Tab-separated table of C-alpha atoms in Angstrom:
chain	number	residue	atom	x	y	z
A	1	MET	CA	-88.711	89.565	-7.575
A	2	THR	CA	-86.632	88.995	-10.690
A	3	ILE	CA	-83.471	88.062	-8.787
A	4	GLY	CA	-82.046	84.553	-8.995
A	5	LEU	CA	-79.841	82.375	-6.828
A	6	VAL	CA	-76.574	80.522	-7.258
A	7	GLY	CA	-76.746	76.910	-6.144
A	8	ARG	CA	-75.142	73.504	-6.268
A	9	LYS	CA	-76.590	70.414	-7.891
A	10	VAL	CA	-76.962	67.803	-5.161
A	11	GLY	CA	-78.389	65.067	-7.378
A	12	MET	CA	-81.635	63.543	-8.592
A	13	THR	CA	-84.335	61.666	-6.731
A	14	ARG	CA	-88.086	61.244	-6.897
A	15	ILE	CA	-91.041	62.284	-4.801
A	16	PHE	CA	-94.613	61.040	-4.698
A	17	THR	CA	-97.692	63.200	-5.146
A	18	ASP	CA	-100.910	62.856	-3.176
A	19	ASP	CA	-102.331	60.827	-6.075
A	20	GLY	CA	-99.476	58.329	-5.843
A	21	ASP	CA	-97.703	59.506	-8.991
A	22	THR	CA	-93.915	59.683	-8.968
A	23	LEU	CA	-92.072	62.800	-10.092
A	24	PRO	CA	-88.357	62.861	-11.038
A	25	VAL	CA	-86.793	65.893	-9.365
A	26	THR	CA	-83.370	67.511	-9.105
A	27	VAL	CA	-82.266	68.729	-5.674
A	28	LEU	CA	-80.523	72.116	-5.678
A	29	ASP	CA	-78.684	73.523	-2.666
A	30	VAL	CA	-79.094	77.321	-2.855
A	31	SER	CA	-78.017	78.130	0.696
A	32	ASP	CA	-75.825	81.028	1.809
A	33	ASN	CA	-76.173	83.468	-1.093
A	34	ARG	CA	-74.443	86.548	0.371
A	35	ILE	CA	-74.905	90.042	-1.062
A	36	THR	CA	-71.514	91.603	-1.796
A	37	GLN	CA	-72.568	94.668	-3.799
A	38	ILE	CA	-75.680	96.575	-4.835
A	39	LYS	CA	-75.525	98.573	-8.060
A	40	SER	CA	-77.921	101.468	-8.576
A	41	PRO	CA	-78.855	103.370	-11.752
A	42	ASP	CA	-77.578	106.651	-10.294
A	43	LYS	CA	-74.079	105.353	-9.555
A	44	ASP	CA	-73.552	102.450	-11.965
A	45	GLY	CA	-76.077	103.115	-14.711
A	46	TYR	CA	-78.188	100.027	-14.004
A	47	ALA	CA	-79.776	98.160	-11.101
A	48	ALA	CA	-78.209	94.862	-10.068
A	49	VAL	CA	-77.115	92.840	-7.070
A	50	GLN	CA	-73.902	90.845	-6.783
A	51	VAL	CA	-73.887	87.692	-4.660
A	52	ALA	CA	-71.187	85.319	-3.445
A	53	PHE	CA	-71.763	81.576	-3.141
A	54	GLY	CA	-69.727	78.763	-1.678
A	55	LYS	CA	-66.613	78.752	0.473
A	56	ARG	CA	-63.032	79.748	-0.239
A	57	ARG	CA	-60.078	80.006	2.093
A	58	ALA	CA	-58.873	83.516	2.810
A	59	SER	CA	-55.402	82.610	1.525
A	60	ARG	CA	-56.926	81.759	-1.864
A	61	VAL	CA	-58.696	85.114	-2.320
A	62	ARG	CA	-56.777	87.747	-4.295
A	63	LYS	CA	-56.148	91.034	-2.524
A	64	PRO	CA	-58.395	93.243	-4.697
A	65	LEU	CA	-61.289	90.839	-4.218
A	66	ALA	CA	-60.497	90.477	-0.521
A	67	GLY	CA	-60.826	94.221	-0.118
A	68	HIS	CA	-64.098	94.206	-2.022
A	69	LEU	CA	-65.493	91.477	0.238
A	70	ALA	CA	-64.164	93.113	3.405
A	71	LYS	CA	-65.993	96.310	2.518
A	72	ALA	CA	-69.229	94.326	2.452
A	73	ALA	CA	-68.239	92.282	5.543
A	74	VAL	CA	-68.873	89.079	3.580
A	75	GLU	CA	-66.960	85.812	3.623
A	76	GLY	CA	-65.243	84.914	0.368
A	77	GLY	CA	-66.822	82.377	-1.952
A	78	HIS	CA	-65.748	80.479	-5.028
A	79	THR	CA	-68.465	82.063	-7.199
A	80	LEU	CA	-69.507	85.680	-7.766
A	81	ARG	CA	-72.657	86.260	-9.800
A	82	GLU	CA	-74.587	89.378	-10.722
A	83	PHE	CA	-78.348	89.576	-11.219
A	84	ARG	CA	-80.171	92.456	-12.884
A	85	LEU	CA	-83.087	93.911	-10.929
A	86	LYS	CA	-85.780	96.520	-11.217
A	87	PRO	CA	-84.728	99.755	-9.478
A	88	ASP	CA	-87.657	99.599	-7.053
A	89	GLU	CA	-86.495	96.189	-5.793
A	90	LEU	CA	-83.198	97.493	-4.456
A	91	ALA	CA	-84.860	98.869	-1.321
A	92	GLU	CA	-85.515	95.315	-0.111
A	93	LEU	CA	-81.818	94.387	-0.161
A	94	LYS	CA	-78.770	95.449	1.817
A	95	VAL	CA	-75.055	94.743	1.473
A	96	GLY	CA	-73.949	91.899	3.717
A	97	GLY	CA	-77.395	90.333	3.840
A	98	LYS	CA	-78.466	86.962	2.530
A	99	ILE	CA	-80.960	85.862	-0.090
A	100	GLY	CA	-82.793	82.654	0.691
A	101	VAL	CA	-84.823	80.068	-1.118
A	102	GLU	CA	-87.997	81.816	0.049
A	103	ILE	CA	-87.978	83.981	-3.074
A	104	PHE	CA	-89.292	80.947	-5.003
A	105	LYS	CA	-92.712	79.353	-4.594
A	106	VAL	CA	-94.098	75.898	-5.281
A	107	GLY	CA	-95.500	75.736	-8.807
A	108	GLN	CA	-93.307	78.568	-10.072
A	109	LYS	CA	-91.374	78.082	-13.303
A	110	VAL	CA	-87.627	78.683	-13.281
A	111	ASP	CA	-84.709	78.645	-15.723
A	112	VAL	CA	-81.626	76.708	-14.607
A	113	SER	CA	-78.231	77.425	-16.205
A	114	GLY	CA	-75.107	75.324	-15.845
A	115	VAL	CA	-72.215	73.653	-17.633
A	116	THR	CA	-73.068	70.332	-19.237
A	117	ILE	CA	-71.115	67.147	-18.595
A	118	GLY	CA	-68.038	66.899	-20.814
A	119	LYS	CA	-67.948	63.825	-23.047
A	120	GLY	CA	-64.527	64.375	-24.641
A	121	PHE	CA	-63.890	63.809	-28.351
A	122	ALA	CA	-66.913	62.285	-30.074
A	123	GLY	CA	-67.795	61.241	-33.596
A	124	VAL	CA	-70.610	62.649	-35.693
A	125	ILE	CA	-73.072	59.913	-34.728
A	126	LYS	CA	-72.843	60.619	-31.027
A	127	ARG	CA	-72.264	64.365	-31.348
A	128	HIS	CA	-74.757	65.274	-34.101
A	129	HIS	CA	-77.004	62.179	-34.217
A	130	PHE	CA	-75.989	61.210	-37.736
A	131	SER	CA	-77.296	57.928	-39.123
A	132	SER	CA	-74.807	55.117	-39.599
A	133	ASN	CA	-74.534	52.938	-42.676
A	134	ARG	CA	-75.157	49.223	-42.492
A	135	ALA	CA	-72.240	47.286	-41.041
A	136	SER	CA	-72.451	44.369	-43.477
A	137	HIS	CA	-72.185	43.417	-47.159
A	138	GLY	CA	-68.793	44.816	-47.927
A	139	ASN	CA	-69.191	48.057	-46.026
A	140	SER	CA	-65.865	47.386	-44.318
A	141	ILE	CA	-65.048	50.009	-41.653
A	142	SER	CA	-67.056	52.872	-43.153
A	143	HIS	CA	-70.363	52.270	-41.396
A	144	ASN	CA	-69.674	54.955	-38.758
A	145	ARG	CA	-68.016	57.504	-41.030
A	146	PRO	CA	-69.355	61.055	-41.499
A	147	GLY	CA	-69.421	60.784	-45.276
A	148	SER	CA	-68.227	63.416	-47.713
A	149	THR	CA	-67.240	66.754	-46.155
A	150	GLY	CA	-65.782	68.622	-49.128
A	151	GLN	CA	-67.130	70.239	-52.285
A	152	ASN	CA	-66.352	70.164	-55.979
A	153	GLN	CA	-63.568	72.209	-57.522
A	154	ASP	CA	-65.822	75.197	-56.969
A	155	PRO	CA	-65.825	76.285	-54.128
A	156	GLY	CA	-63.301	73.567	-53.242
A	157	ARG	CA	-63.423	74.006	-49.500
A	158	VAL	CA	-65.336	72.942	-46.397
A	159	PHE	CA	-67.831	75.540	-45.246
A	160	PRO	CA	-67.510	76.887	-41.681
A	161	GLY	CA	-69.946	75.322	-39.270
A	162	LYS	CA	-69.899	71.927	-40.990
A	163	ARG	CA	-71.029	69.300	-38.494
A	164	MET	CA	-68.017	67.080	-37.899
A	165	ALA	CA	-66.378	65.119	-35.109
A	166	GLY	CA	-65.087	67.144	-32.171
A	167	HIS	CA	-65.419	68.028	-28.513
A	168	LEU	CA	-68.808	67.131	-27.021
A	169	GLY	CA	-70.276	68.693	-23.900
A	170	ASN	CA	-68.695	71.047	-21.342
A	171	VAL	CA	-70.683	74.052	-22.603
A	172	ARG	CA	-73.051	76.409	-20.804
A	173	ARG	CA	-76.699	75.532	-21.351
A	174	THR	CA	-80.020	76.691	-19.896
A	175	VAL	CA	-83.082	74.517	-19.322
A	176	GLN	CA	-86.197	76.662	-19.318
A	177	ASN	CA	-89.565	76.427	-17.595
A	178	LEU	CA	-88.764	73.839	-14.942
A	179	VAL	CA	-91.492	73.656	-12.291
A	180	VAL	CA	-90.581	74.092	-8.618
A	181	VAL	CA	-92.030	71.041	-6.863
A	182	ARG	CA	-90.891	71.698	-3.295
A	183	VAL	CA	-89.179	74.481	-1.329
A	184	ASP	CA	-87.295	73.389	1.806
A	185	ALA	CA	-86.721	76.635	3.702
A	186	GLU	CA	-85.099	74.912	6.678
A	187	ARG	CA	-82.320	73.244	4.662
A	188	GLN	CA	-82.368	75.841	1.849
A	189	LEU	CA	-83.093	73.226	-0.804
A	190	LEU	CA	-85.012	73.656	-4.026
A	191	LEU	CA	-86.597	70.675	-5.794
A	192	VAL	CA	-87.385	71.175	-9.481
A	193	LYS	CA	-89.083	68.720	-11.796
A	194	GLY	CA	-86.807	67.171	-14.410
A	195	ALA	CA	-83.095	67.292	-15.156
A	196	VAL	CA	-80.706	70.236	-15.140
A	197	PRO	CA	-77.318	70.667	-16.867
A	198	GLY	CA	-74.118	69.394	-15.286
A	199	SER	CA	-73.023	66.686	-12.935
A	200	SER	CA	-73.657	66.480	-9.205
A	201	GLY	CA	-71.633	68.987	-7.229
A	202	ARG	CA	-71.429	71.600	-10.004
A	203	ASP	CA	-72.622	75.180	-9.614
A	204	LEU	CA	-75.899	76.302	-11.177
A	205	VAL	CA	-77.837	79.546	-11.551
A	206	VAL	CA	-81.588	79.502	-10.879
A	207	ARG	CA	-83.692	82.395	-12.166
A	208	PRO	CA	-87.430	83.023	-12.571
A	209	ALA	CA	-88.500	81.842	-16.019
A	210	VAL	CA	-88.342	84.507	-18.697
A	211	LYS	CA	-90.904	82.695	-20.870
A	212	GLY	CA	-93.080	81.328	-18.088
C-alpha cells in the first residue's frame, strides 16, 4: 500500500542486533491515524485518503472543520494530511476507521518528512559551510566575513540566490530511504535507522520510499 502515516518524533535511542552491533534509531509514534475522508476518481478526480492525527479540544476546532469531522464521526486532531492512493486500494479503507503501523514491515525503506530545527540568524560559515580566513597576522576582525558580494560597475548588483547570512533551519525537509528496524504494533511505534528532521515532539510524515 502506498499510503503513509502521520506521526510524532519521540526521540532517539539505540538497539542491539543479534550480532551485538548497535544501531542508532529514531522512535516515531504513529498511533491513532483516523480516516476523515476518502476521495475517489469518480467524485474528486483522484484517489486519496485524508487522515487526522493528534488531539485538539472541541472548542479549538472551527465550525466548518467540526462539521467535516462530525460527518466522519472522527475526533478532531491538530493535523490533517492527505495521501494519494491507487484507486484499487480504496476498497480496503472506510471513513471513520484507523490506519495502524502494521502497514510497514521490518526491513522496508521509508521517506520521513518534517520541519528541521530552527537555528535563527546564522553567518555564512555556519549556514553555507564557507571557509574562514586565518585569525592572525593582521587579519583583524575579518576572519569570519563572507568576502566580496558585489560585482564591478557592470552589472553592478548582487545576483539573486547569492549565498549570504540569514535564517537557518525551520524548513521542510525529507530524509529518504530510511530502513525500518522494528515495528511495535502494541504501542504503535515505528523504529527507523538514523536521524529524521525536527526536534522531539514535532509532527512527521512517514511514507513508503519512492526511490527504494
